[in-house]
């Protein structure tokens, strides 16, 4: 394996890993709030669960970028030998998703936790809580799109 | 398809007709009682006594529901237990009934059953008291058994622990570990016995030594046994246990008896809603001005139902005087939106969540419905998922037949499923199966005929990205257009033309320009010219209505600078592309894992792969449904409504429309239909 391929794999790993960390922290924060509300009123379980789930998407986005990077490196059928420049390029391409996923996951979790508090008081307003936490996700989506285009469009294998 | 016209209905009637008129209004479901004006020598009175009675009745019915729920849970638990007695578990349904009933039927049902139902409730209340007693007694006995545990080793009746002529006796507890004090200090003749735990102590000594032993005991923190019964500790414990068992059986019996109330759940729900409406009526009365003999009731009715409402009230109370008038400026008129079958689910589940339009404001629902429908499929983007979604939703609607608007959420998703099928076919998404496999079968080749864009093949991803932004441009242009229309209707024509329509022109110019660059249109510079025209209009718009040239310049600059926001809004539509990608790629990963399992494990692999594929795609569909629903709402609320829509209206809530467990019929739409029929009949002769 060349150093370039290693760097590209590192990019994929960071994308899956960091975005996953962001999501797990976010889902964890929201989950603690949800458990508190459900202990008072078990009927609110589904509404709380939906809000808890929302910060989980960053992890999925990170996984998508990681998976596409693996496809590009061709790990499923004989690994491509990337040049150093190509590997660095792929690593850089994965970073928008990794970073935006990490931080937006954490902060979306906080908004979702507050949203769960909103559901505890006014369950009929749960859509508003969902939309508020979706605001944070915009930036993870932008990271996803930037990484997607950067990973997917260039022909890294041909790069010298 | 619009905000329905409203009329104000003012009626003056005898006080004795109050209840009759309110009953008529609930039965019609067409009128929302408004606060009436303060006329001279009238008061608005709230009947506190009646209100308290209704509230007490509602509380009793609510208690019955929660007690039945507890009973159901307890019986479930008991029948799961090891000593499972055969309990015929009756079904208990405390959910909202999918049932539409007439108010008259509700009244006759309640008058017929009310007495019996409340006697059932008082039975339940009785059971509850008995259960509380049982609980207290069980707790007391259990506690006593715990106390008795230290004395179980002494085979002596508590009553016989008392001094005789020559002998003194002690029975009680000492502090753990102080046993030694007694053993060391005791006299030769004294008898000492300790319980297994070492806490319980029985001491017997000659009367002469009583004082000495007492001192020792005090040093060991002795506390005298509280029991004096004519039983040994063991006998007493057995007796207690027997009683606890009896109580447990009695408890079960009570629950079994309580379960017989389950079959009245429906009647109780009707009873609840009856009193719920009675309270609403009191709220309405509290808003009407009254003297001791007469009262003035003001209500909002839809224009189409005004005539019907008027005639029905006349029927109920012939002496009532009714005036129908148009709303005045500044009146807090509620909004009732009449939409067609396609638009209304979007109106109820998307627009109303944000806020309904003010009376007289533009109804955004048709536009919301169109864009929500369009975007949904783009974001989900898999025709296979679309088929499943539509089938599931329409099957639910077909078999369950939800009454009134209770199925609108499901209907919306069913419709959005159709949009998903459409876009999915365009993107070639069929359960994310890669096209080289689809090529292998005749059906697959047929399905691929519809494919226009492949988001996962190189530069075509950019085409999809561009389309997402393009859809954004269209919706934002529509937003500006609607803003302009709103301003135009409010007679701010110049403002509309230069500040809103200018943006529509600019965006149109961009679209032409892009088409030109893509080679679809051959327009040379037309796009640029159109966009620049729009820009010029925008600059004029900023300067409009200002006299100071500096202010004119600042206004124009602000308008142009605002363009940054517009472009940020357009970029926000990139999420259409992002979410579309998510579904496709995760689906692909699931398929890859499935294929891998089939390759790795012979024979059994097919079964395992089937489970993985089913579970995986179900997960993918659900998580993306949530994402698509949320982000689609956001695009409507922030990017679209931000341009033109306030949503500060108040939804029309006619008397009798708010219930908890059943639905009441209303004449809102029937009145509308008969009216139009009448008009047609009237029109025919002239033709």
PDB file of N, CA, C and O in Angstrom, chain B residues 96 273 276-277 280 653-660 662:
ATOM      1  N   UNK B  96     -58.593   7.316  20.912  1.00  0.00           N
ATOM      2  CA  UNK B  96     -59.660   8.072  20.266  1.00  0.00           C
ATOM      3  C   UNK B  96     -60.381   7.162  19.274  1.00  0.00           C
ATOM      4  O   UNK B  96     -59.748   6.432  18.522  1.00  0.00           O
ATOM      5  N   UNK B 273     -66.870  13.339  26.233  1.00  0.00           N
ATOM      6  CA  UNK B 273     -66.949  14.396  25.229  1.00  0.00           C
ATOM      7  C   UNK B 273     -68.205  15.231  25.382  1.00  0.00           C
ATOM      8  O   UNK B 273     -68.203  16.422  25.092  1.00  0.00           O
ATOM      9  N   UNK B 276     -67.348  17.643  27.924  1.00  0.00           N
ATOM     10  CA  UNK B 276     -66.314  18.503  27.347  1.00  0.00           C
ATOM     11  C   UNK B 276     -66.982  19.613  26.532  1.00  0.00           C
ATOM     12  O   UNK B 276     -66.613  20.783  26.623  1.00  0.00           O
ATOM     13  N   UNK B 277     -67.998  19.226  25.773  1.00  0.00           N
ATOM     14  CA  UNK B 277     -68.721  20.213  24.965  1.00  0.00           C
ATOM     15  C   UNK B 277     -69.563  21.118  25.857  1.00  0.00           C
ATOM     16  O   UNK B 277     -69.683  22.320  25.614  1.00  0.00           O
ATOM     17  N   UNK B 280     -67.430  23.764  26.889  1.00  0.00           N
ATOM     18  CA  UNK B 280     -67.210  24.701  25.784  1.00  0.00           C
ATOM     19  C   UNK B 280     -68.398  25.632  25.645  1.00  0.00           C
ATOM     20  O   UNK B 280     -68.254  26.823  25.367  1.00  0.00           O
ATOM     21  N   UNK B 653     -62.509  27.796  14.944  1.00  0.00           N
ATOM     22  CA  UNK B 653     -62.786  26.661  15.826  1.00  0.00           C
ATOM     23  C   UNK B 653     -64.241  26.705  16.248  1.00  0.00           C
ATOM     24  O   UNK B 653     -64.589  27.215  17.303  1.00  0.00           O
ATOM     25  N   UNK B 654     -65.136  26.207  15.392  1.00  0.00           N
ATOM     26  CA  UNK B 654     -66.558  26.295  15.708  1.00  0.00           C
ATOM     27  C   UNK B 654     -66.912  25.503  16.960  1.00  0.00           C
ATOM     28  O   UNK B 654     -66.219  24.553  17.325  1.00  0.00           O
ATOM     29  N   UNK B 655     -67.983  25.930  17.594  1.00  0.00           N
ATOM     30  CA  UNK B 655     -68.467  25.264  18.800  1.00  0.00           C
ATOM     31  C   UNK B 655     -68.733  23.791  18.475  1.00  0.00           C
ATOM     32  O   UNK B 655     -69.413  23.477  17.512  1.00  0.00           O
ATOM     33  N   UNK B 656     -68.160  22.912  19.283  1.00  0.00           N
ATOM     34  CA  UNK B 656     -68.395  21.482  19.069  1.00  0.00           C
ATOM     35  C   UNK B 656     -67.324  20.819  18.235  1.00  0.00           C
ATOM     36  O   UNK B 656     -67.354  19.613  18.026  1.00  0.00           O
ATOM     37  N   UNK B 657     -66.340  21.606  17.738  1.00  0.00           N
ATOM     38  CA  UNK B 657     -65.330  20.979  16.888  1.00  0.00           C
ATOM     39  C   UNK B 657     -64.226  20.348  17.720  1.00  0.00           C
ATOM     40  O   UNK B 657     -63.498  19.499  17.250  1.00  0.00           O
ATOM     41  N   UNK B 658     -64.122  20.790  18.997  1.00  0.00           N
ATOM     42  CA  UNK B 658     -63.050  20.234  19.825  1.00  0.00           C
ATOM     43  C   UNK B 658     -63.602  19.128  20.715  1.00  0.00           C
ATOM     44  O   UNK B 658     -64.405  19.382  21.605  1.00  0.00           O
ATOM     45  N   UNK B 659     -63.194  17.913  20.421  1.00  0.00           N
ATOM     46  CA  UNK B 659     -63.588  16.776  21.249  1.00  0.00           C
ATOM     47  C   UNK B 659     -62.349  15.934  21.480  1.00  0.00           C
ATOM     48  O   UNK B 659     -61.332  16.139  20.829  1.00  0.00           O
ATOM     49  N   UNK B 660     -62.457  14.993  22.424  1.00  0.00           N
ATOM     50  CA  UNK B 660     -61.258  14.226  22.750  1.00  0.00           C
ATOM     51  C   UNK B 660     -61.314  12.785  22.271  1.00  0.00           C
ATOM     52  O   UNK B 660     -60.303  12.196  21.927  1.00  0.00           O
ATOM     53  N   UNK B 662     -64.377  11.169  20.457  1.00  0.00           N
ATOM     54  CA  UNK B 662     -65.145  10.841  19.253  1.00  0.00           C
ATOM     55  C   UNK B 662     -65.188  12.109  18.397  1.00  0.00           C
ATOM     56  O   UNK B 662     -64.736  13.160  18.823  1.00  0.00           O
TER      57      UNK B 662
END
